CSV table of C-alpha atoms in Angstrom, one decimal:
chain,number,residue,atom,x,y,z
A,1,UNK,CA,172.5,129.8,107.8
A,2,UNK,CA,170.6,132.3,109.9
A,3,UNK,CA,168.3,133.0,107.0
A,4,UNK,CA,167.8,129.3,106.4
A,5,UNK,CA,166.8,128.9,110.1
A,6,UNK,CA,164.3,131.8,109.8
A,7,UNK,CA,162.9,130.4,106.6
A,8,UNK,CA,162.4,126.9,108.1
A,9,UNK,CA,160.8,128.3,111.3
A,10,UNK,CA,158.5,130.5,109.2
A,11,UNK,CA,157.5,127.5,107.0
A,12,UNK,CA,156.4,125.6,110.2
A,13,UNK,CA,154.4,128.5,111.5
A,14,UNK,CA,152.6,129.2,108.3
A,15,UNK,CA,151.9,125.5,107.7
A,16,UNK,CA,150.3,125.0,111.2
A,17,UNK,CA,148.4,128.3,110.8
A,18,UNK,CA,146.8,126.9,107.6
A,19,UNK,CA,146.2,123.6,109.2
A,20,UNK,CA,144.2,125.3,112.0
A,21,UNK,CA,142.2,127.2,109.4
A,22,UNK,CA,141.5,124.0,107.4
A,23,UNK,CA,140.4,122.1,110.6
A,24,UNK,CA,138.0,124.9,111.5
A,25,UNK,CA,136.6,124.9,107.9
A,26,UNK,CA,136.3,121.2,107.9
A,27,UNK,CA,134.5,121.2,111.2
A,28,UNK,CA,132.0,123.9,109.9
A,29,UNK,CA,131.4,121.9,106.7
A,30,UNK,CA,130.7,118.7,108.8
A,31,UNK,CA,128.2,120.5,111.0
A,32,UNK,CA,126.4,121.8,107.9
A,33,UNK,CA,126.2,118.3,106.5
A,34,UNK,CA,125.2,116.5,109.6
A,35,UNK,CA,121.4,116.3,108.7
A,36,UNK,CA,122.3,114.9,105.4
A,37,UNK,CA,124.6,112.3,106.9
A,38,UNK,CA,121.9,111.3,109.4
A,39,UNK,CA,119.3,110.6,106.8
A,40,UNK,CA,121.8,108.8,104.6
A,41,UNK,CA,122.9,106.6,107.6
A,42,UNK,CA,119.3,105.7,108.2
A,43,UNK,CA,118.7,104.7,104.6
A,44,UNK,CA,121.8,102.6,104.5
A,45,UNK,CA,121.4,101.0,108.0
A,46,UNK,CA,121.6,97.2,107.9
A,47,UNK,CA,122.9,97.2,104.3
A,48,UNK,CA,126.5,98.1,104.9
A,49,UNK,CA,128.3,95.4,106.8
A,50,UNK,CA,131.8,96.8,106.6
A,51,UNK,CA,134.7,94.9,108.3
A,52,UNK,CA,134.7,94.9,112.1
A,53,UNK,CA,138.4,95.6,112.3
A,54,UNK,CA,138.0,99.1,110.6
A,55,UNK,CA,135.2,99.9,113.1
A,56,UNK,CA,137.2,98.8,116.2
A,57,UNK,CA,140.1,100.9,115.0
A,58,UNK,CA,137.9,103.9,114.5
A,59,UNK,CA,136.3,103.4,117.9
A,60,UNK,CA,139.7,103.1,119.5
A,61,UNK,CA,141.0,106.2,117.8
A,62,UNK,CA,138.0,108.3,118.9
A,63,UNK,CA,138.5,107.2,122.5
A,64,UNK,CA,141.9,108.9,122.6
A,65,UNK,CA,142.6,112.3,124.0
A,66,UNK,CA,143.6,115.1,121.6
A,67,UNK,CA,147.1,115.0,123.0
A,68,UNK,CA,147.3,111.2,122.3
A,69,UNK,CA,146.1,111.7,118.8
A,70,UNK,CA,148.8,114.3,118.2
A,71,UNK,CA,151.5,112.1,119.8
A,72,UNK,CA,150.5,109.0,117.7
A,73,UNK,CA,151.5,110.3,114.4
A,74,UNK,CA,154.7,111.9,115.7
A,75,UNK,CA,155.7,108.7,117.3
A,76,UNK,CA,154.9,106.7,114.1
A,77,UNK,CA,157.1,109.1,112.0
A,78,UNK,CA,160.0,108.6,114.4
A,79,UNK,CA,159.6,104.8,114.3
A,80,UNK,CA,159.5,104.9,110.5
A,81,UNK,CA,162.7,107.0,110.3
A,82,UNK,CA,164.4,104.7,112.9
A,83,UNK,CA,163.5,101.8,110.7
A,84,UNK,CA,165.0,103.6,107.6
A,85,UNK,CA,168.4,103.8,109.5
A,86,UNK,CA,168.4,100.1,109.6
A,87,UNK,CA,168.5,99.8,105.8
A,88,UNK,CA,172.2,100.1,104.7
A,89,UNK,CA,171.5,101.4,101.2
A,90,UNK,CA,169.4,104.3,102.6
A,91,UNK,CA,172.4,105.5,104.7
A,92,UNK,CA,173.7,108.2,102.3
A,93,UNK,CA,170.1,109.6,101.9
A,94,UNK,CA,169.6,109.6,105.7
A,95,UNK,CA,172.9,111.3,106.4
A,96,UNK,CA,172.1,114.0,103.9
A,97,UNK,CA,168.6,114.8,105.1
A,98,UNK,CA,167.9,113.2,108.5
A,99,UNK,CA,171.0,114.3,110.4
A,100,UNK,CA,171.9,118.0,110.9
A,101,UNK,CA,175.5,118.9,110.1
A,102,UNK,CA,176.9,122.4,109.7
A,103,UNK,CA,179.4,121.0,107.1
A,104,UNK,CA,176.6,119.5,105.0
A,105,UNK,CA,175.6,121.0,101.6
A,106,UNK,CA,172.1,120.5,102.7
A,107,UNK,CA,171.1,122.9,105.5
A,108,UNK,CA,167.3,123.6,105.4
A,109,UNK,CA,165.5,120.3,105.4
A,110,UNK,CA,167.9,118.5,107.9
A,111,UNK,CA,167.1,121.2,110.5
A,112,UNK,CA,163.5,119.9,110.6
A,113,UNK,CA,163.9,116.3,109.6
A,114,UNK,CA,166.6,115.5,112.0
A,115,UNK,CA,164.2,116.1,114.9
A,116,UNK,CA,162.3,112.9,113.7
A,117,UNK,CA,165.5,110.9,113.5
A,118,UNK,CA,167.0,108.4,116.0
A,119,UNK,CA,169.8,105.9,115.3
A,120,UNK,CA,169.7,104.4,118.8
A,121,UNK,CA,166.6,102.4,119.9
A,122,UNK,CA,167.1,103.6,123.5
A,123,UNK,CA,167.3,107.2,122.4
A,124,UNK,CA,164.1,106.7,120.5
A,125,UNK,CA,162.4,105.0,123.4
A,126,UNK,CA,163.5,107.6,126.0
A,127,UNK,CA,162.4,110.6,123.8
A,128,UNK,CA,159.0,109.1,123.0
A,129,UNK,CA,158.3,108.3,126.7
A,130,UNK,CA,159.1,111.8,127.6
A,131,UNK,CA,156.9,113.3,124.8
A,132,UNK,CA,154.0,111.0,125.7
A,133,UNK,CA,154.2,112.1,129.3
A,134,UNK,CA,154.0,115.8,128.5
A,135,UNK,CA,152.1,116.0,125.2
A,136,UNK,CA,148.6,115.7,126.6
A,137,UNK,CA,149.1,118.7,129.0
A,138,UNK,CA,150.7,120.8,126.3
A,139,UNK,CA,148.1,120.0,123.7
A,140,UNK,CA,145.3,120.8,126.2
A,141,UNK,CA,147.0,124.2,126.9
A,142,UNK,CA,148.0,125.1,123.3
A,143,UNK,CA,145.7,123.2,121.0
A,144,UNK,CA,147.0,120.7,118.4
A,145,UNK,CA,147.9,123.2,115.8
A,146,UNK,CA,149.8,125.5,118.1
A,147,UNK,CA,151.5,122.5,119.8
A,148,UNK,CA,152.7,121.3,116.4
A,149,UNK,CA,154.0,124.8,115.5
A,150,UNK,CA,155.9,124.8,118.7
A,151,UNK,CA,157.3,121.3,118.3
A,152,UNK,CA,158.5,121.8,114.7
A,153,UNK,CA,159.8,125.3,115.3
A,154,UNK,CA,161.8,124.0,118.4
A,155,UNK,CA,163.3,121.3,116.1
A,156,UNK,CA,164.6,124.0,113.7
A,157,UNK,CA,165.7,126.4,116.4
A,158,UNK,CA,167.5,123.6,118.4
A,159,UNK,CA,169.3,122.5,115.2
A,160,UNK,CA,170.4,126.0,114.5
A,161,UNK,CA,171.7,126.4,118.0
A,162,UNK,CA,173.6,123.1,117.7
A,163,UNK,CA,175.1,124.4,114.3
A,164,UNK,CA,176.1,127.7,115.9
A,165,UNK,CA,177.8,126.0,118.9
A,166,UNK,CA,179.7,123.5,116.7
A,167,UNK,CA,180.9,126.3,114.4
A,168,UNK,CA,182.0,128.4,117.4
A,169,UNK,CA,183.9,125.6,119.0
A,170,UNK,CA,185.1,124.1,115.7
A,171,UNK,CA,183.5,120.7,116.5
A,172,UNK,CA,181.9,119.4,113.5
A,173,UNK,CA,179.7,116.4,113.8
A,174,UNK,CA,176.2,115.0,113.2
A,175,UNK,CA,173.1,115.8,115.4
A,176,UNK,CA,169.9,113.9,115.3
A,177,UNK,CA,166.9,113.2,117.7
A,178,UNK,CA,163.7,114.7,119.0
A,179,UNK,CA,165.3,116.0,122.2
A,180,UNK,CA,165.3,119.7,121.1
A,181,UNK,CA,161.6,119.6,120.2
A,182,UNK,CA,160.8,117.7,123.3
A,183,UNK,CA,162.8,120.0,125.6
A,184,UNK,CA,160.5,122.8,124.3
A,185,UNK,CA,157.4,120.9,125.1
A,186,UNK,CA,158.8,120.0,128.6
A,187,UNK,CA,159.9,123.7,129.3
A,188,UNK,CA,156.6,125.0,128.1
A,189,UNK,CA,154.6,122.7,130.5
A,190,UNK,CA,156.9,123.3,133.4
A,191,UNK,CA,156.6,127.0,132.9
A,192,UNK,CA,152.8,126.8,132.6
A,193,UNK,CA,152.4,124.4,135.5
A,194,UNK,CA,155.4,125.0,137.8
A,195,UNK,CA,153.8,123.4,140.8
A,196,UNK,CA,153.0,120.1,139.2
A,197,UNK,CA,154.8,117.3,140.9
A,198,UNK,CA,157.2,115.1,138.8
A,199,UNK,CA,159.1,111.9,139.6
A,200,UNK,CA,161.7,109.6,138.3
A,201,UNK,CA,160.7,106.3,136.7
A,202,UNK,CA,163.0,104.0,138.8
A,203,UNK,CA,162.9,106.3,141.9
A,204,UNK,CA,159.2,106.9,142.4
A,205,UNK,CA,159.7,108.0,146.0
A,206,UNK,CA,161.7,111.1,144.8
A,207,UNK,CA,159.4,113.9,143.7
A,208,UNK,CA,160.0,117.6,142.7
A,209,UNK,CA,158.1,120.5,141.2
A,210,UNK,CA,158.1,121.1,137.5
A,211,UNK,CA,159.6,124.5,138.1
A,212,UNK,CA,162.5,123.0,139.9
A,213,UNK,CA,162.9,120.4,137.2
A,214,UNK,CA,163.3,122.8,134.3
A,215,UNK,CA,165.7,125.0,136.3
A,216,UNK,CA,167.9,121.8,137.0
A,217,UNK,CA,167.7,120.6,133.4
A,218,UNK,CA,168.6,124.1,131.9
A,219,UNK,CA,171.5,124.5,134.4
A,220,UNK,CA,172.8,121.0,133.5
A,221,UNK,CA,172.8,121.7,129.8
A,222,UNK,CA,174.3,125.2,130.3
A,223,UNK,CA,177.1,123.5,132.2
A,224,UNK,CA,177.5,121.0,129.4
A,225,UNK,CA,177.8,123.8,126.8
A,226,UNK,CA,180.3,125.8,128.9
A,227,UNK,CA,182.5,122.7,129.7
A,228,UNK,CA,182.2,121.1,126.3
A,229,UNK,CA,180.6,117.9,127.4
A,230,UNK,CA,179.8,115.6,124.5
A,231,UNK,CA,177.5,113.0,126.0
A,232,UNK,CA,174.4,114.9,124.8
A,233,UNK,CA,173.9,117.7,122.3
A,234,UNK,CA,173.6,120.3,125.1
A,235,UNK,CA,173.4,123.2,122.8
A,236,UNK,CA,170.5,121.8,121.0
A,237,UNK,CA,168.8,121.0,124.4
A,238,UNK,CA,169.3,124.6,125.4
A,239,UNK,CA,167.9,125.9,122.1
A,240,UNK,CA,164.7,123.7,122.6
A,241,UNK,CA,164.3,124.7,126.3
A,242,UNK,CA,164.7,128.4,125.4
A,243,UNK,CA,162.0,128.0,122.7
A,244,UNK,CA,159.6,126.5,125.1
A,245,UNK,CA,160.3,129.0,127.9
A,246,UNK,CA,159.8,132.0,125.4
A,247,UNK,CA,156.7,130.4,123.9
A,248,UNK,CA,155.2,130.2,127.5
A,249,UNK,CA,156.1,133.8,128.3
A,250,UNK,CA,155.5,135.5,124.9
A,251,UNK,CA,154.5,133.2,122.1
A,252,UNK,CA,150.9,132.4,123.0
A,253,UNK,CA,150.2,136.1,123.6
A,254,UNK,CA,152.3,137.9,121.0
A,255,UNK,CA,153.4,135.3,118.3
A,256,UNK,CA,150.5,133.0,117.6
A,257,UNK,CA,148.0,135.7,117.2
A,258,UNK,CA,150.1,137.1,114.3
A,259,UNK,CA,148.8,134.3,112.2
A,260,UNK,CA,145.7,136.2,111.4
A,261,UNK,CA,147.0,137.9,108.2
A,262,UNK,CA,148.2,134.4,107.0
A,263,UNK,CA,144.8,132.9,107.6
A,264,UNK,CA,143.1,135.8,105.9
A,265,UNK,CA,145.3,135.5,102.8
A,266,UNK,CA,144.8,131.8,102.7
A,267,UNK,CA,141.1,132.3,103.0
A,268,UNK,CA,141.0,134.6,100.0
A,269,UNK,CA,143.2,132.2,98.0
A,270,UNK,CA,141.2,129.1,98.9
A,271,UNK,CA,137.8,130.8,98.6
A,272,UNK,CA,135.0,131.1,101.0
A,273,UNK,CA,133.1,128.2,102.6
A,274,UNK,CA,130.4,127.1,100.2
């Protein structure tokens, strides 16, 4: 199972490194083609009356921050998976691939896919609210590719932590939800900006620093693990938080730069920009 976890984490890291390379390559090609596009637009001006809805959607999308553009697809995927849980005939498939379970014959994909899976509408709403609140700051600090690598890696690591805890305590059961990945993002932001003031939605008069918040959350989940609480998957939360903290301390400096050999190899396979 540990090998499966390492394989899954490695796949997310490699995929995001290649994505960053492709984004940079696409940007370079677009810059080279800009003069051609300019003259083409001038020639076609007034002839193409494409539908206004498409233009409005494009205008709205371009007005979003990079963090919001990353949050949008993640939120949409979570909503689609939530909708799939509402279809009874899909339940066997969803249980096999969108819920992590140490007793399942499928171990690799559920570690990742379960982090996009919610059965409860309230669980989905709460997780997406927290992710939306912290994604902009995290993407600004990390960039969209490194953010995605952290988010997906934390999903795998939190699932593995949950597996390990259930096996240790002999408590089989299903786990699903984006909480592990979101805990990593939350922990990263709190570590990077510990003096940022946070608050509670229903109690806006209560504020506390981000550094205090992450200490309290980690302490609460550690107590949940030690005392065997079952209200949340506290082990998965701890796994996600540990990933975010480690990434803030070491990942950006020591792990992400190691993508260079991957990018160089991909560049050779794909071919140089032409």
